[in-house]
Short mmCIF file of C-alpha atoms in Angstrom, two decimals:
data_model
loop_
_atom_site.label_atom_id
_atom_site.label_comp_id
_atom_site.label_asym_id
_atom_site.label_seq_id
_atom_site.Cartn_x
_atom_site.Cartn_y
_atom_site.Cartn_z
CA MET A 16 150.63 71.54 67.03
CA THR A 17 154.31 71.97 66.29
CA PHE A 18 154.12 69.48 63.41
CA ALA A 19 151.39 71.39 61.54
CA PRO A 20 153.65 74.31 60.45
CA ILE A 21 156.31 71.86 59.29
CA LEU A 22 153.72 69.90 57.32
CA PHE A 23 152.35 73.09 55.78
CA ALA A 24 155.81 74.40 54.87
CA THR A 25 156.82 71.08 53.31
CA ALA A 26 153.59 70.83 51.30
CA PHE A 27 153.99 74.45 50.16
CA ILE A 28 157.60 73.91 49.07
CA ILE A 29 156.76 70.73 47.15
CA SER A 30 153.79 72.40 45.47
CA ALA A 31 155.80 75.52 44.62
CA VAL A 32 158.66 73.47 43.12
CA ALA A 33 156.20 71.28 41.20
CA GLU A 34 154.38 74.29 39.75
CA TYR A 35 157.67 75.97 38.84
CA TYR A 36 158.80 72.86 36.96
CA ALA A 37 155.35 72.53 35.37
CA ILE A 38 155.35 76.13 34.13
CA ALA A 39 158.95 75.86 32.93
CA GLY A 40 158.03 72.65 31.11
CA LEU A 41 155.05 74.29 29.42
CA VAL A 42 157.34 77.14 28.35
CA ALA A 43 159.70 74.55 26.83
CA ILE A 44 156.80 72.86 25.03
CA PHE A 45 155.32 76.15 23.77
CA ALA A 46 158.62 77.94 23.23
CA SER A 47 157.22 80.24 20.53
CA ASN A 48 155.03 82.03 23.13
CA PRO A 49 156.76 81.82 26.53
CA VAL A 50 154.73 84.62 28.14
CA GLY A 51 151.46 82.95 27.18
CA ALA A 52 152.76 79.59 28.45
CA ILE A 53 153.70 81.16 31.80
CA ILE A 54 150.27 82.77 32.19
CA LEU A 55 148.55 79.53 31.16
CA GLY A 56 150.67 77.42 33.52
CA ALA A 57 150.15 79.76 36.47
CA ALA A 58 146.38 79.86 35.91
CA LEU A 59 146.14 76.07 35.62
CA ALA A 60 148.28 75.56 38.74
CA ALA A 61 146.19 78.00 40.77
CA GLY A 62 142.97 76.44 39.50
CA LYS A 63 144.17 72.95 40.39
CA LEU A 64 145.13 73.89 43.95
CA VAL A 65 141.93 75.86 44.58
CA ALA A 66 139.76 73.07 43.15
CA ALA A 67 141.53 70.42 45.24
CA SER A 68 141.16 72.55 48.36
CA TRP A 69 137.45 73.16 47.66
CA LEU A 70 136.84 69.46 47.19
CA TYR A 71 138.58 68.67 50.47
CA ARG A 72 136.54 71.24 52.37
CA ASN A 73 133.17 70.50 50.75
CA TRP A 74 133.34 66.79 49.91
CA GLU A 75 130.41 65.84 52.12
CA GLU A 76 128.12 68.75 51.20
CA ALA A 77 128.91 69.17 47.48
CA PRO A 78 126.39 67.84 44.91
CA LYS A 79 127.52 64.70 43.13
CA LEU A 80 127.65 66.33 39.71
CA LEU A 81 129.78 69.21 40.98
CA LYS A 82 131.93 66.78 42.93
CA TYR A 83 132.55 64.64 39.86
CA TYR A 84 133.30 67.70 37.72
CA PHE A 85 135.81 69.14 40.18
CA THR A 86 137.44 65.74 40.67
CA SER A 87 137.81 65.29 36.91
CA ALA A 88 139.12 68.85 36.58
CA VAL A 89 141.75 68.28 39.27
CA LEU A 90 142.88 65.02 37.65
CA ILE A 91 143.10 66.61 34.18
CA LEU A 92 144.94 69.66 35.55
CA SER A 93 147.30 67.34 37.41
CA LEU A 94 147.94 65.48 34.16
CA ILE A 95 148.68 68.75 32.34
CA THR A 96 151.06 70.01 35.03
CA SER A 97 152.67 66.56 35.17
CA MET A 98 153.29 66.79 31.44
CA GLY A 99 154.96 70.14 32.05
CA ILE A 100 157.20 68.65 34.75
CA PHE A 101 158.02 65.73 32.47
CA GLY A 102 158.83 68.14 29.64
CA TYR A 103 161.08 70.24 31.87
CA LEU A 104 163.08 67.29 33.21
CA SER A 105 163.26 65.64 29.77
CA LYS A 106 164.58 68.88 28.27
CA ALA A 107 167.28 69.04 30.94
CA HIS A 108 168.35 65.47 30.14
CA LEU A 109 168.26 66.09 26.38
CA GLU A 110 170.43 69.20 26.74
CA GLN A 111 172.94 67.11 28.66
CA SER A 112 172.85 64.43 25.95
CA VAL A 113 173.35 67.06 23.24
CA VAL A 114 176.46 68.36 25.03
CA ILE A 115 177.88 64.85 25.19
CA GLY A 116 177.02 64.15 21.54
CA GLU A 117 178.52 67.38 20.20
CA SER A 118 181.67 67.11 22.29
CA ALA A 119 182.08 63.39 21.49
CA SER A 120 181.77 64.20 17.76
CA LYS A 121 184.51 66.81 18.06
CA VAL A 122 186.72 64.31 19.89
CA LEU A 123 186.15 61.76 17.11
CA VAL A 124 187.19 64.33 14.50
CA TYR A 125 190.42 64.99 16.38
CA ASP A 126 190.99 61.25 16.81
CA GLU A 127 190.64 60.71 13.06
CA LYS A 128 193.13 63.49 12.33
CA ILE A 129 195.59 62.08 14.86
CA LYS A 130 195.14 58.61 13.35
CA THR A 131 195.89 60.00 9.86
CA GLU A 132 199.06 61.73 11.08
CA LYS A 133 200.22 58.53 12.79
CA GLU A 134 199.61 56.58 9.58
CA ASN A 135 201.68 59.15 7.68
CA ILE A 136 204.52 58.76 10.19
CA GLU A 137 204.33 54.98 9.89
CA ALA A 138 204.38 55.14 6.08
CA ASN A 139 207.36 57.52 6.04
CA ARG A 140 209.29 55.42 8.54
CA LYS A 141 208.55 52.35 6.42
CA ALA A 142 209.95 54.17 3.36
CA LEU A 143 213.11 55.09 5.31
CA LYS A 144 213.47 51.49 6.44
CA GLN A 145 213.19 50.29 2.84
CA MET A 146 215.95 52.72 1.83
CA ASP A 147 218.17 51.40 4.63
CA GLU A 148 217.48 47.83 3.52
CA GLY A 149 218.41 48.78 -0.06
CA VAL A 150 221.76 50.16 1.11
CA ASP A 151 222.34 47.05 3.25
CA GLN A 152 221.62 44.79 0.26
CA VAL A 153 224.19 46.62 -1.86
CA LEU A 154 226.76 46.19 0.90
CA GLY A 155 225.82 42.54 1.36
CA ARG A 156 226.28 41.66 -2.32
CA SER A 157 229.88 42.92 -2.38
CA ALA A 158 232.64 42.84 0.18
CA ASP A 159 235.16 44.99 -1.70
CA GLU A 160 235.57 48.77 -1.84
CA LYS A 161 233.44 49.05 -4.96
CA GLY A 162 230.45 47.65 -3.06
CA ALA A 163 231.01 50.14 -0.25
CA ASP A 164 231.29 52.99 -2.77
CA LYS A 165 228.03 51.90 -4.39
CA ALA A 166 226.31 51.85 -0.99
CA VAL A 167 227.64 55.32 -0.18
CA ALA A 168 226.55 56.61 -3.59
CA LEU A 169 223.10 55.09 -3.14
CA ARG A 170 222.72 56.67 0.28
CA ARG A 171 223.80 60.05 -1.11
CA SER A 172 221.23 59.77 -3.87
CA GLN A 173 218.63 59.17 -1.20
CA GLN A 174 219.55 62.21 0.88
CA LYS A 175 216.93 64.53 -0.63
CA GLU A 176 214.16 61.95 -0.26
CA ARG A 177 215.32 61.07 3.26
CA ALA A 178 215.27 64.74 4.25
CA ARG A 179 211.74 65.11 2.88
CA LEU A 180 210.52 62.05 4.75
CA GLN A 181 212.16 63.17 8.00
CA ALA A 182 210.61 66.63 7.61
CA GLU A 183 207.17 65.08 7.07
CA ILE A 184 207.62 62.90 10.15
CA SER A 185 208.58 65.93 12.23
CA GLN A 186 205.62 67.90 10.89
CA SER A 187 203.22 65.03 11.62
CA GLN A 188 204.59 64.72 15.16
CA LYS A 189 204.11 68.46 15.65
CA SER A 190 200.57 68.22 14.27
CA ILE A 191 199.78 65.33 16.64
CA ALA A 192 200.97 67.39 19.62
CA GLU A 193 198.82 70.34 18.53
CA LEU A 194 195.78 68.11 17.94
CA ASN A 195 196.19 66.48 21.35
CA ASP A 196 196.37 69.92 22.99
CA ALA A 197 193.16 70.98 21.20
CA ARG A 198 191.46 67.66 21.98
CA ALA A 199 192.28 67.59 25.70
CA PRO A 200 189.78 70.22 26.99
CA ILE A 201 186.95 68.77 24.87
CA ALA A 202 187.69 65.24 26.05
CA ALA A 203 187.76 66.54 29.64
CA GLU A 204 184.32 68.10 29.09
CA VAL A 205 182.99 64.77 27.77
CA ARG A 206 184.38 62.91 30.81
CA LYS A 207 182.85 65.50 33.14
CA VAL A 208 179.38 65.21 31.61
CA GLU A 209 179.64 61.40 31.45
CA ALA A 210 180.50 61.42 35.16
CA GLU A 211 177.31 63.41 35.80
CA VAL A 212 175.33 60.79 33.85
CA GLY A 213 177.10 58.00 35.74
CA PRO A 214 174.41 57.52 38.45
CA LEU A 215 171.77 57.04 35.74
CA LYS A 216 173.91 54.32 34.17
CA TYR A 217 174.06 52.51 37.51
CA ILE A 218 170.27 52.80 37.79
CA ALA A 219 169.87 51.43 34.26
CA LYS A 220 172.19 48.50 35.05
CA PHE A 221 170.31 47.85 38.30
CA ILE A 222 166.98 47.68 36.43
CA TYR A 223 168.04 46.04 33.16
CA GLY A 224 171.30 44.29 34.09
CA GLU A 225 174.28 44.60 31.78
CA GLU A 226 171.94 45.64 28.97
CA GLY A 227 171.44 48.87 30.91
CA ALA A 228 174.78 50.11 29.62
CA SER A 229 173.26 50.54 26.16
CA GLU A 230 171.96 53.94 25.07
CA ASN A 231 168.35 52.74 24.63
CA MET A 232 168.17 51.21 28.09
CA LEU A 233 169.73 54.32 29.62
CA GLU A 234 167.02 56.46 28.02
CA LYS A 235 164.34 54.11 29.36
CA ALA A 236 165.82 54.35 32.85
CA VAL A 237 165.86 58.14 32.65
CA THR A 238 162.24 58.12 31.53
CA TRP A 239 161.19 55.97 34.49
CA VAL A 240 163.11 58.16 36.94
CA ILE A 241 161.33 61.24 35.56
CA ILE A 242 157.95 59.46 35.74
CA LEU A 243 158.55 58.56 39.41
CA ILE A 244 159.46 62.19 40.18
CA VAL A 245 156.33 63.40 38.40
CA ILE A 246 154.12 60.92 40.28
CA VAL A 247 155.19 62.09 43.75
CA PHE A 248 154.67 65.83 43.07
CA ASP A 249 150.91 66.28 42.74
CA PRO A 250 149.75 63.77 45.40
#
Protein backbone atom coordinates (compact mmCIF):
# COMPACT_ATOMS: atom_id res chain seq x y z
CA MET A 1 0.00 0.00 0.00
CA THR A 2 2.82 2.40 0.76
CA PHE A 3 4.29 1.92 -2.73
CA ALA A 4 1.11 2.98 -4.55
CA PRO A 5 1.37 6.71 -3.63
CA ILE A 6 5.03 6.74 -4.65
CA LEU A 7 4.17 5.07 -7.96
CA PHE A 8 1.34 7.54 -8.56
CA ALA A 9 3.49 10.56 -7.69
CA THR A 10 6.32 9.38 -9.94
CA ALA A 11 3.97 8.70 -12.86
CA PHE A 12 2.31 12.10 -12.35
CA ILE A 13 5.66 13.93 -12.28
CA ILE A 14 6.92 12.17 -15.42
CA SER A 15 3.65 12.84 -17.24
CA ALA A 16 3.59 16.49 -16.13
CA VAL A 17 7.20 17.06 -17.23
CA ALA A 18 6.57 15.28 -20.53
CA GLU A 19 3.47 17.35 -21.28
CA TYR A 20 5.27 20.57 -20.33
CA TYR A 21 8.11 19.75 -22.74
CA ALA A 22 5.59 18.70 -25.39
CA ILE A 23 3.63 21.95 -25.12
CA ALA A 24 6.81 24.03 -25.04
CA GLY A 25 8.02 22.16 -28.12
CA LEU A 26 4.77 22.82 -29.98
CA VAL A 27 5.10 26.50 -29.06
CA ALA A 28 8.61 26.46 -30.55
CA ILE A 29 7.33 24.77 -33.72
CA PHE A 30 4.34 27.12 -34.08
CA ALA A 31 6.06 30.23 -32.75
CA SER A 32 3.80 32.61 -34.69
CA ASN A 33 0.80 31.61 -32.52
CA PRO A 34 2.09 30.56 -29.08
CA VAL A 35 -1.29 30.86 -27.32
CA GLY A 36 -2.94 28.60 -29.88
CA ALA A 37 -0.06 26.11 -29.59
CA ILE A 38 -0.42 26.03 -25.80
CA ILE A 39 -4.18 25.42 -26.02
CA LEU A 40 -3.66 22.76 -28.70
CA GLY A 41 -0.90 21.03 -26.74
CA ALA A 42 -2.87 21.03 -23.48
CA ALA A 43 -5.97 19.63 -25.20
CA LEU A 44 -3.99 16.88 -26.95
CA ALA A 45 -2.17 15.95 -23.73
CA ALA A 46 -5.42 15.75 -21.76
CA GLY A 47 -7.08 13.74 -24.53
CA LYS A 48 -4.17 11.31 -24.66
CA LEU A 49 -4.18 10.66 -20.91
CA VAL A 50 -7.96 10.31 -20.71
CA ALA A 51 -8.05 7.97 -23.72
CA ALA A 52 -5.24 5.81 -22.31
CA SER A 53 -6.98 5.64 -18.94
CA TRP A 54 -10.31 4.71 -20.56
CA LEU A 55 -8.67 1.95 -22.56
CA TYR A 56 -7.03 0.55 -19.44
CA ARG A 57 -10.30 0.54 -17.52
CA ASN A 58 -12.53 -0.76 -20.33
CA TRP A 59 -10.22 -2.98 -22.39
CA GLU A 60 -12.23 -6.14 -21.83
CA GLU A 61 -15.70 -4.61 -22.30
CA ALA A 62 -15.02 -2.09 -25.10
CA PRO A 63 -16.14 -2.96 -28.66
CA LYS A 64 -13.29 -3.84 -30.99
CA LEU A 65 -13.88 -0.88 -33.30
CA LEU A 66 -13.86 1.58 -30.40
CA LYS A 67 -10.86 -0.16 -28.90
CA TYR A 68 -8.91 0.09 -32.15
CA TYR A 69 -9.88 3.74 -32.59
CA PHE A 70 -8.82 4.74 -29.09
CA THR A 71 -5.59 2.76 -29.39
CA SER A 72 -4.76 4.47 -32.68
CA ALA A 73 -5.69 7.86 -31.19
CA VAL A 74 -3.40 7.33 -28.19
CA LEU A 75 -0.51 6.27 -30.43
CA ILE A 76 -0.99 9.26 -32.76
CA LEU A 77 -1.32 11.67 -29.82
CA SER A 78 1.81 10.14 -28.29
CA LEU A 79 3.62 10.70 -31.57
CA ILE A 80 2.50 14.34 -31.67
CA THR A 81 3.53 15.03 -28.08
CA SER A 82 6.81 13.19 -28.70
CA MET A 83 7.45 15.50 -31.63
CA GLY A 84 6.86 18.43 -29.28
CA ILE A 85 9.35 17.04 -26.76
CA PHE A 86 11.86 16.41 -29.55
CA GLY A 87 11.35 19.97 -30.82
CA TYR A 88 11.83 21.44 -27.34
CA LEU A 89 15.06 19.54 -26.61
CA SER A 90 16.39 20.13 -30.14
CA LYS A 91 15.73 23.86 -29.78
CA ALA A 92 17.67 23.90 -26.51
CA HIS A 93 20.63 22.19 -28.18
CA LEU A 94 20.48 24.47 -31.22
CA GLU A 95 20.46 27.58 -29.02
CA GLN A 96 23.57 26.26 -27.30
CA SER A 97 25.21 25.61 -30.67
CA VAL A 98 24.32 29.12 -31.86
CA VAL A 99 25.99 30.62 -28.78
CA ILE A 100 29.14 28.63 -29.48
CA GLY A 101 29.10 29.54 -33.18
CA GLU A 102 28.59 33.27 -32.63
CA SER A 103 31.17 33.49 -29.86
CA ALA A 104 33.68 31.37 -31.81
CA SER A 105 33.24 33.67 -34.83
CA LYS A 106 33.96 36.71 -32.67
CA VAL A 107 37.07 35.00 -31.28
CA LEU A 108 38.25 34.25 -34.83
CA VAL A 109 37.83 37.92 -35.77
CA TYR A 110 39.97 38.96 -32.81
CA ASP A 111 42.53 36.27 -33.65
CA GLU A 112 42.82 37.59 -37.21
CA LYS A 113 43.33 41.15 -35.96
CA ILE A 114 45.97 40.00 -33.48
CA LYS A 115 47.69 38.00 -36.23
CA THR A 116 47.76 41.10 -38.47
CA GLU A 117 49.28 43.24 -35.71
CA LYS A 118 51.92 40.58 -35.04
CA GLU A 119 52.78 40.47 -38.74
CA ASN A 120 53.14 44.26 -38.72
CA ILE A 121 55.50 44.04 -35.75
CA GLU A 122 57.53 41.34 -37.48
CA ALA A 123 57.75 43.38 -40.70
CA ASN A 124 58.83 46.53 -38.84
CA ARG A 125 61.43 44.64 -36.82
CA LYS A 126 62.73 43.11 -40.04
CA ALA A 127 63.05 46.62 -41.53
CA LEU A 128 64.98 47.79 -38.44
CA LYS A 129 67.25 44.76 -38.70
CA GLN A 130 67.96 45.55 -42.35
CA MET A 131 68.91 49.11 -41.38
CA ASP A 132 71.28 47.79 -38.71
CA GLU A 133 72.82 45.40 -41.23
CA GLY A 134 73.30 48.31 -43.67
CA VAL A 135 75.18 50.30 -41.00
CA ASP A 136 77.27 47.23 -40.12
CA GLN A 137 78.17 46.73 -43.79
CA VAL A 138 79.40 50.32 -44.07
CA LEU A 139 81.54 49.82 -40.99
CA GLY A 140 82.82 46.48 -42.27
CA ARG A 141 83.96 47.89 -45.63
CA SER A 142 86.20 50.52 -43.99
CA ALA A 143 88.32 50.47 -40.88
CA ASP A 144 89.29 54.15 -40.85
CA GLU A 145 87.49 57.17 -39.43
CA LYS A 146 85.81 57.94 -42.73
CA GLY A 147 84.01 54.58 -42.62
CA ALA A 148 82.86 55.26 -39.07
CA ASP A 149 81.65 58.74 -40.09
CA LYS A 150 79.71 57.23 -42.99
CA ALA A 151 78.08 54.70 -40.65
CA VAL A 152 77.14 57.45 -38.20
CA ALA A 153 75.76 59.59 -41.04
CA LEU A 154 73.77 56.64 -42.38
CA ARG A 155 72.31 55.92 -38.95
CA ARG A 156 71.37 59.59 -38.53
CA SER A 157 69.62 59.56 -41.89
CA GLN A 158 67.65 56.58 -40.68
CA GLN A 159 66.51 58.20 -37.43
CA LYS A 160 63.16 59.43 -38.75
CA GLU A 161 62.34 56.07 -40.33
CA ARG A 162 63.53 54.22 -37.23
CA ALA A 163 61.33 56.38 -35.02
CA ARG A 164 58.32 55.69 -37.25
CA LEU A 165 58.94 51.95 -37.19
CA GLN A 166 59.41 51.92 -33.41
CA ALA A 167 56.19 53.92 -32.97
CA GLU A 168 54.30 51.46 -35.18
CA ILE A 169 55.69 48.54 -33.19
CA SER A 170 54.59 50.17 -29.93
CA GLN A 171 51.15 50.90 -31.35
CA SER A 172 50.77 47.31 -32.60
CA GLN A 173 51.81 45.96 -29.19
CA LYS A 174 49.25 48.23 -27.54
CA SER A 175 46.59 47.09 -30.01
CA ILE A 176 47.41 43.43 -29.31
CA ALA A 177 47.00 44.01 -25.57
CA GLU A 178 43.64 45.71 -26.12
CA LEU A 179 42.46 42.96 -28.49
CA ASN A 180 43.48 40.26 -26.02
CA ASP A 181 41.55 42.04 -23.25
CA ALA A 182 38.45 42.22 -25.48
CA ARG A 183 38.90 38.60 -26.62
CA ALA A 184 39.34 37.08 -23.16
CA PRO A 185 35.69 37.20 -21.90
CA ILE A 186 34.36 35.89 -25.23
CA ALA A 187 36.89 33.06 -25.28
CA ALA A 188 35.95 32.24 -21.67
CA GLU A 189 32.29 32.06 -22.72
CA VAL A 190 33.19 29.67 -25.55
CA ARG A 191 35.16 27.44 -23.16
CA LYS A 192 32.26 27.46 -20.69
CA VAL A 193 29.70 26.40 -23.29
CA GLU A 194 32.09 23.81 -24.76
CA ALA A 195 32.52 22.37 -21.26
CA GLU A 196 28.73 22.03 -21.04
CA VAL A 197 28.74 20.17 -24.37
CA GLY A 198 31.64 18.00 -23.19
CA PRO A 199 29.52 15.05 -21.94
CA LEU A 200 27.83 14.82 -25.34
CA LYS A 201 31.24 14.61 -27.00
CA TYR A 202 32.16 11.70 -24.74
CA ILE A 203 28.87 10.00 -25.66
CA ALA A 204 29.57 10.57 -29.37
CA LYS A 205 33.08 9.12 -29.00
CA PHE A 206 31.68 6.14 -27.07
CA ILE A 207 29.19 5.40 -29.86
CA TYR A 208 31.23 6.32 -32.95
CA GLY A 209 34.83 6.09 -31.71
CA GLU A 210 37.25 8.86 -32.57
CA GLU A 211 34.95 9.93 -35.41
CA GLY A 212 32.56 11.10 -32.69
CA ALA A 213 34.68 14.20 -32.21
CA SER A 214 33.44 15.54 -35.56
CA GLU A 215 30.52 17.96 -35.66
CA ASN A 216 28.28 15.62 -37.71
CA MET A 217 28.76 12.69 -35.35
CA LEU A 218 28.15 14.94 -32.34
CA GLU A 219 24.83 16.04 -33.83
CA LYS A 220 23.87 12.40 -34.46
CA ALA A 221 24.70 11.52 -30.85
CA VAL A 222 22.59 14.42 -29.59
CA THR A 223 19.71 13.28 -31.79
CA TRP A 224 19.87 9.74 -30.38
CA VAL A 225 20.01 11.02 -26.80
CA ILE A 226 16.90 13.13 -27.45
CA ILE A 227 15.13 10.17 -29.09
CA LEU A 228 15.87 7.96 -26.05
CA ILE A 229 14.50 10.65 -23.73
CA VAL A 230 11.37 10.97 -25.86
CA ILE A 231 10.84 7.19 -25.91
CA VAL A 232 10.80 6.82 -22.12
CA PHE A 233 8.29 9.64 -21.48
CA ASP A 234 4.99 8.39 -22.86
CA PRO A 235 5.26 4.69 -21.89
